[in-house]
Amino acid sequence: MMKALILTDGKPGHFNQSVAFCKNTGIDYELVDVNYRSKTAKALSYLLDRMGLYTKKLFQVSGLESQTSGFDLIISTGSTSFYPNKVLSKELALPNIAILNPQGYRPDFNAILCPAYDHPPKRNNVIELPLNLCAADQTFFEEKAEEFEQKHPAKGPAAGFIIGGPNAVSEINAAELKEQLEKAFELTIGCERWVTTSRRTPKEIEALIESLPFDYTLINSRDSYNPVPAFIQLCDHLFVTSDSASMVSEAASFGSARVEILMNRQLKTPNKFQELFQGLEKRDAVHIFDGTLGRADQKVDLTPQLQLALKRVS
């Protein structure tokens, strides 16, 4: 079995994508932490990369000293890890993979996996993805569904609602969301309605959620349990607010639900979230909710893209 050295900046949204690559390709892996010694050191890394100069003096690596052999490749996600990836790739003589667009650095990794909405450079080593990599497999969702059913035994078909909050390009408006939810209720008569909020959900949105007759309600600020994997596995319809690319990517990758995107109020347009949804809509993987229910239940399989990346490093 191949084994990967995953460099992580400690951000779950980043290292989970590196882990996802390994899980989806059957590669063993170990994680080590990397961080720059200062903000100046990170800024300098861009310049040194442009000059073709690579030094470990700019960053720290935790836990690698005793395990510098036995790896077949290096994988990393996110800007903090890209320069260390190159340095260690050269030091250990290992091929490397970057996940997400290494903007500002030379795109000379052996393979780069990047969502199309990030507009990566057009190069032979760049493999565009229609959505984000998700660090899970079907067994994980089945186990989480069983766990959820111990808490809330389903009495029939279900419609799940995953409610987020504002992000850099949009805001979530209580009045507009209320109108969307009421219409969704009309369209899902005969289904149980389950809802969960996120850590970014504002108080006024939480109050709105609690005022509506959901059959199951999880308010994230008061309960850390995560029912999202169970929703993805069990629901016939899944409504997801438009603020999380990772959440939409999970819904479009797993389960069998028809996925509806509840659009937040856009503050900047066009933006990468809109590009993601439009691309997935063309694949029948999501439907942008317009007061009607779509039939978007086609799940995206990234196996061909991930296998192509592996060929680049073999």
Coordinates of C-alpha atoms in Angstrom, one line a residue:
M1 CA 0.0 0.0 0.0
M2 CA 1.2 3.5 -0.8
K3 CA 1.7 5.9 2.1
A4 CA 1.4 9.7 2.0
L5 CA 2.9 12.3 4.2
I6 CA 0.2 14.9 4.8
L7 CA 1.3 18.4 5.8
T8 CA -1.4 20.2 7.8
D9 CA -1.8 23.8 8.9
G10 CA -4.3 22.6 11.6
K11 CA -7.4 23.8 9.7
P12 CA -9.9 20.9 9.4
G13 CA -11.3 22.4 6.2
H14 CA -7.8 22.0 4.7
F15 CA -6.3 18.8 6.1
N16 CA -9.7 17.0 5.7
Q17 CA -9.3 17.4 1.9
S18 CA -5.9 15.8 2.0
V19 CA -7.2 13.0 4.1
A20 CA -10.1 12.6 1.7
F21 CA -7.7 12.1 -1.2
C22 CA -6.1 9.3 0.7
K23 CA -9.3 7.6 1.8
N24 CA -10.8 7.7 -1.7
T25 CA -7.7 6.2 -3.3
G26 CA -6.8 3.6 -0.6
I27 CA -3.6 5.3 0.5
D28 CA -2.3 5.0 4.0
Y29 CA -1.2 8.4 5.5
E30 CA 0.3 10.2 8.5
L31 CA -0.2 13.9 9.4
V32 CA 2.4 16.3 10.5
D33 CA 1.9 20.0 11.5
V34 CA 3.6 22.8 9.6
N35 CA 3.6 26.5 10.5
Y36 CA 5.6 29.5 9.6
R37 CA 7.9 31.1 12.1
S38 CA 6.4 34.5 11.4
K39 CA 4.1 36.4 9.0
T40 CA 7.3 37.7 7.4
A41 CA 8.5 34.2 6.8
K42 CA 5.4 33.3 5.0
A43 CA 5.6 36.4 2.8
L44 CA 9.2 35.6 2.0
S45 CA 8.2 32.1 1.0
Y46 CA 6.4 33.5 -2.1
L47 CA 9.6 35.3 -3.2
L48 CA 11.9 32.4 -2.5
D49 CA 9.7 30.1 -4.5
R50 CA 9.7 32.4 -7.4
M51 CA 13.5 32.4 -7.2
G52 CA 13.7 28.6 -6.9
L53 CA 15.1 28.7 -3.4
Y54 CA 13.9 26.3 -0.8
T55 CA 14.8 26.3 2.9
K56 CA 13.3 24.8 6.1
K57 CA 14.4 27.9 8.0
L58 CA 11.1 29.7 7.2
F59 CA 8.8 27.1 8.9
Q60 CA 8.6 24.5 11.7
V61 CA 7.5 20.9 11.2
S62 CA 6.2 18.9 14.2
G63 CA 6.9 15.2 14.5
L64 CA 8.7 14.5 11.3
E65 CA 12.3 14.1 12.5
S66 CA 11.8 10.4 13.4
Q67 CA 9.9 9.4 10.3
T68 CA 11.6 10.6 7.2
S69 CA 11.3 7.3 5.3
G70 CA 8.6 5.0 4.2
F71 CA 6.5 7.6 2.4
D72 CA 5.7 7.5 -1.3
L73 CA 4.3 11.1 -1.8
I74 CA 3.6 14.3 0.0
I75 CA 0.1 15.9 0.0
S76 CA -1.0 19.3 1.4
T77 CA -4.0 21.7 1.2
G78 CA -3.9 25.4 1.8
S79 CA -1.4 28.3 1.4
T80 CA 0.4 27.7 4.7
S81 CA 1.5 24.2 3.5
F82 CA 2.4 24.8 -0.1
Y83 CA 6.0 26.0 0.3
P84 CA 6.8 23.4 3.0
N85 CA 5.4 20.8 0.6
K86 CA 7.9 21.9 -2.0
V87 CA 10.8 22.0 0.5
L88 CA 10.2 18.5 1.9
S89 CA 9.5 17.1 -1.5
K90 CA 13.0 18.1 -2.6
E91 CA 14.6 17.0 0.6
L92 CA 13.0 13.6 0.7
A93 CA 12.9 13.1 -3.0
L94 CA 9.2 12.5 -3.1
P95 CA 6.5 13.5 -5.6
N96 CA 3.9 15.9 -4.3
I97 CA 0.3 16.9 -4.7
A98 CA -1.3 20.3 -3.8
I99 CA -5.0 20.5 -3.2
L100 CA -6.6 23.9 -3.9
N101 CA -5.1 26.6 -6.1
P102 CA -1.5 27.4 -4.9
Q103 CA -2.0 31.0 -6.0
G104 CA 1.2 33.1 -5.6
Y105 CA 3.4 30.0 -5.8
R106 CA 4.8 28.5 -9.0
P107 CA 2.3 25.7 -10.1
D108 CA 5.1 23.1 -10.5
F109 CA 3.8 20.4 -8.1
N110 CA 3.6 16.9 -9.7
A111 CA -0.2 17.3 -9.5
I112 CA -2.6 20.0 -8.4
L113 CA -6.2 19.2 -7.5
C114 CA -8.3 22.3 -7.6
P115 CA -12.1 23.2 -7.7
A116 CA -12.9 24.7 -11.1
Y117 CA -14.5 27.7 -9.3
D118 CA -11.0 28.8 -8.1
H119 CA -9.9 29.2 -11.8
P120 CA -6.6 27.3 -11.6
P121 CA -4.0 27.7 -14.3
K122 CA -4.5 25.5 -17.4
R123 CA -1.6 23.1 -17.2
N124 CA -1.1 19.4 -17.7
N125 CA -0.5 18.8 -14.0
V126 CA -3.6 20.7 -12.9
I127 CA -6.8 18.6 -12.5
E128 CA -10.0 20.5 -12.1
L129 CA -12.7 19.3 -9.7
P130 CA -16.4 20.1 -9.9
L131 CA -16.6 20.4 -6.1
N132 CA -14.6 20.0 -2.9
L133 CA -13.1 16.8 -1.8
C134 CA -15.0 15.3 1.2
A135 CA -13.2 13.3 3.9
A136 CA -15.8 10.5 4.3
D137 CA -17.0 7.3 2.7
Q138 CA -20.3 5.5 2.4
T139 CA -19.7 3.5 5.5
F140 CA -19.2 6.7 7.5
F141 CA -22.6 8.0 6.5
E142 CA -24.3 4.7 7.2
E143 CA -22.9 4.6 10.7
K144 CA -23.9 8.2 11.4
A145 CA -27.4 7.4 10.1
E146 CA -27.7 4.5 12.6
E147 CA -26.5 6.7 15.4
F148 CA -29.1 9.4 14.5
E149 CA -32.0 6.9 14.3
Q150 CA -31.3 6.0 17.9
K151 CA -32.0 9.7 18.8
H152 CA -34.8 10.2 16.4
P153 CA -36.5 7.1 14.8
A154 CA -37.8 8.2 11.4
K155 CA -41.5 7.6 10.8
G156 CA -41.4 8.0 7.1
P157 CA -39.7 10.0 4.3
A158 CA -37.8 13.1 5.5
A159 CA -36.7 16.5 4.2
G160 CA -33.5 17.8 5.8
F161 CA -32.6 21.5 6.2
I162 CA -29.0 22.5 6.8
I163 CA -28.9 26.2 7.8
G164 CA -25.6 28.2 7.8
G165 CA -25.0 31.9 8.1
P166 CA -23.2 34.8 6.5
N167 CA -19.9 34.5 4.7
A168 CA -17.6 36.8 2.8
V169 CA -19.9 37.2 -0.2
S170 CA -23.4 36.8 1.2
E171 CA -25.7 37.4 4.2
I172 CA -28.5 35.4 5.5
N173 CA -31.8 37.3 5.8
A174 CA -34.4 36.1 8.3
A175 CA -37.4 37.3 6.3
E176 CA -36.2 35.8 3.0
L177 CA -35.3 32.5 4.7
K178 CA -38.7 32.3 6.3
E179 CA -40.3 32.7 3.0
Q180 CA -38.1 29.9 1.5
L181 CA -38.8 27.6 4.4
E182 CA -42.5 28.1 4.3
K183 CA -42.6 27.3 0.6
A184 CA -40.4 24.2 1.1
F185 CA -42.8 23.0 3.8
E186 CA -45.7 23.3 1.3
L187 CA -43.7 21.2 -1.2
T188 CA -42.8 18.5 1.3
I189 CA -46.1 17.6 2.8
G190 CA -46.0 14.0 3.9
C191 CA -42.3 14.2 4.9
E192 CA -40.8 14.8 8.3
R193 CA -38.8 18.0 8.4
W194 CA -35.4 17.9 10.1
V195 CA -33.2 21.0 10.6
T196 CA -29.7 21.7 11.9
T197 CA -28.0 25.1 12.2
S198 CA -24.2 25.7 12.1
R199 CA -21.7 27.5 14.2
R200 CA -22.1 30.6 11.9
T201 CA -25.9 30.8 12.3
P202 CA -27.0 34.2 13.8
K203 CA -29.3 34.3 16.8
E204 CA -32.2 35.7 14.8
I205 CA -32.0 32.8 12.4
E206 CA -31.9 30.4 15.3
A207 CA -35.1 32.0 16.7
L208 CA -36.7 31.7 13.3
I209 CA -35.9 28.0 13.1
E210 CA -37.3 27.4 16.6
S211 CA -40.6 29.1 15.6
L212 CA -41.3 26.7 12.8
P213 CA -42.8 23.2 13.2
F214 CA -39.8 21.0 12.5
D215 CA -40.0 17.4 13.6
Y216 CA -36.4 17.5 14.7
T217 CA -34.4 20.6 15.5
L218 CA -30.7 20.9 16.4
I219 CA -29.4 24.3 17.4
N220 CA -25.6 24.1 17.0
S221 CA -24.8 26.9 19.5
R222 CA -26.4 24.8 22.3
D223 CA -25.8 21.2 21.1
S224 CA -22.5 20.0 19.5
Y225 CA -24.0 16.9 18.0
N226 CA -23.7 16.9 14.2
P227 CA -26.7 15.3 12.4
V228 CA -25.6 16.4 8.9
P229 CA -24.1 13.0 7.8
A230 CA -27.4 11.3 8.9
F231 CA -29.4 13.9 7.0
I232 CA -27.3 13.2 3.9
Q233 CA -27.8 9.5 4.2
L234 CA -31.5 9.4 5.2
C235 CA -33.3 12.3 3.6
D236 CA -35.3 12.3 0.4
H237 CA -34.9 16.0 0.0
L238 CA -32.0 18.1 1.3
F239 CA -32.2 21.9 1.5
V240 CA -28.8 23.6 2.1
T241 CA -28.1 27.3 2.4
S242 CA -25.6 28.7 0.0
D243 CA -22.8 29.7 2.3
S244 CA -20.8 26.5 2.6
A245 CA -19.0 25.0 -0.4
S246 CA -18.0 22.0 1.7
M247 CA -21.5 21.3 2.9
V248 CA -23.0 21.5 -0.6
S249 CA -20.1 19.3 -1.8
E250 CA -20.9 16.6 0.7
A251 CA -24.6 16.7 -0.2
A252 CA -23.8 16.4 -3.9
S253 CA -21.3 13.5 -3.3
F254 CA -23.1 11.1 -1.0
G255 CA -26.6 9.7 -0.1
S256 CA -29.5 9.8 -2.6
A257 CA -31.3 13.0 -1.7
R258 CA -32.5 15.5 -4.2
V259 CA -30.5 18.6 -3.2
E260 CA -31.9 22.1 -3.1
I261 CA -29.8 25.2 -2.6
L262 CA -31.4 28.0 -0.5
M263 CA -29.6 31.0 -1.8
N264 CA -28.6 33.6 0.7
R265 CA -28.6 37.3 -0.3
Q266 CA -25.5 37.8 -2.4
L267 CA -23.3 40.8 -1.6
K268 CA -20.9 40.2 -4.4
T269 CA -21.7 38.7 -7.7
P270 CA -20.5 36.7 -9.5
N271 CA -18.7 34.7 -6.8
K272 CA -17.1 31.3 -6.5
F273 CA -20.1 29.9 -4.6
Q274 CA -22.4 30.8 -7.5
E275 CA -19.9 29.2 -10.0
L276 CA -19.9 26.0 -7.9
F277 CA -23.7 25.8 -7.8
Q278 CA -24.1 26.5 -11.5
G279 CA -21.5 23.8 -12.4
L280 CA -23.3 21.3 -10.1
E281 CA -26.7 22.3 -11.5
K282 CA -25.5 21.4 -15.0
R283 CA -24.7 17.9 -13.6
D284 CA -28.1 17.5 -12.0
A285 CA -26.3 17.3 -8.7
V286 CA -28.1 20.3 -7.2
H287 CA -31.1 22.5 -7.9
I288 CA -31.1 26.2 -7.0
F289 CA -34.4 26.5 -5.1
D290 CA -36.9 28.7 -7.0
G291 CA -40.1 27.9 -5.3
T292 CA -40.3 24.5 -7.0
L293 CA -38.6 21.2 -6.3
G294 CA -36.0 19.9 -8.7
R295 CA -35.0 16.3 -9.4
A296 CA -31.3 16.9 -8.8
D297 CA -30.1 13.6 -7.3
Q298 CA -27.0 12.8 -9.4
K299 CA -24.0 12.3 -7.2
V300 CA -20.6 13.4 -8.3
D301 CA -17.9 10.7 -8.3
L302 CA -14.3 12.1 -8.2
T303 CA -12.6 8.8 -8.8
P304 CA -11.4 9.5 -12.3
Q305 CA -9.8 12.8 -11.3
L306 CA -8.2 11.3 -8.2
Q307 CA -6.8 8.3 -10.2
L308 CA -5.4 10.8 -12.7
A309 CA -3.6 12.6 -9.9
L310 CA -2.1 9.3 -8.7
K311 CA -0.7 8.6 -12.2
R312 CA 1.0 12.0 -12.1
V313 CA 3.0 10.9 -9.0
S314 CA 3.6 7.2 -9.8

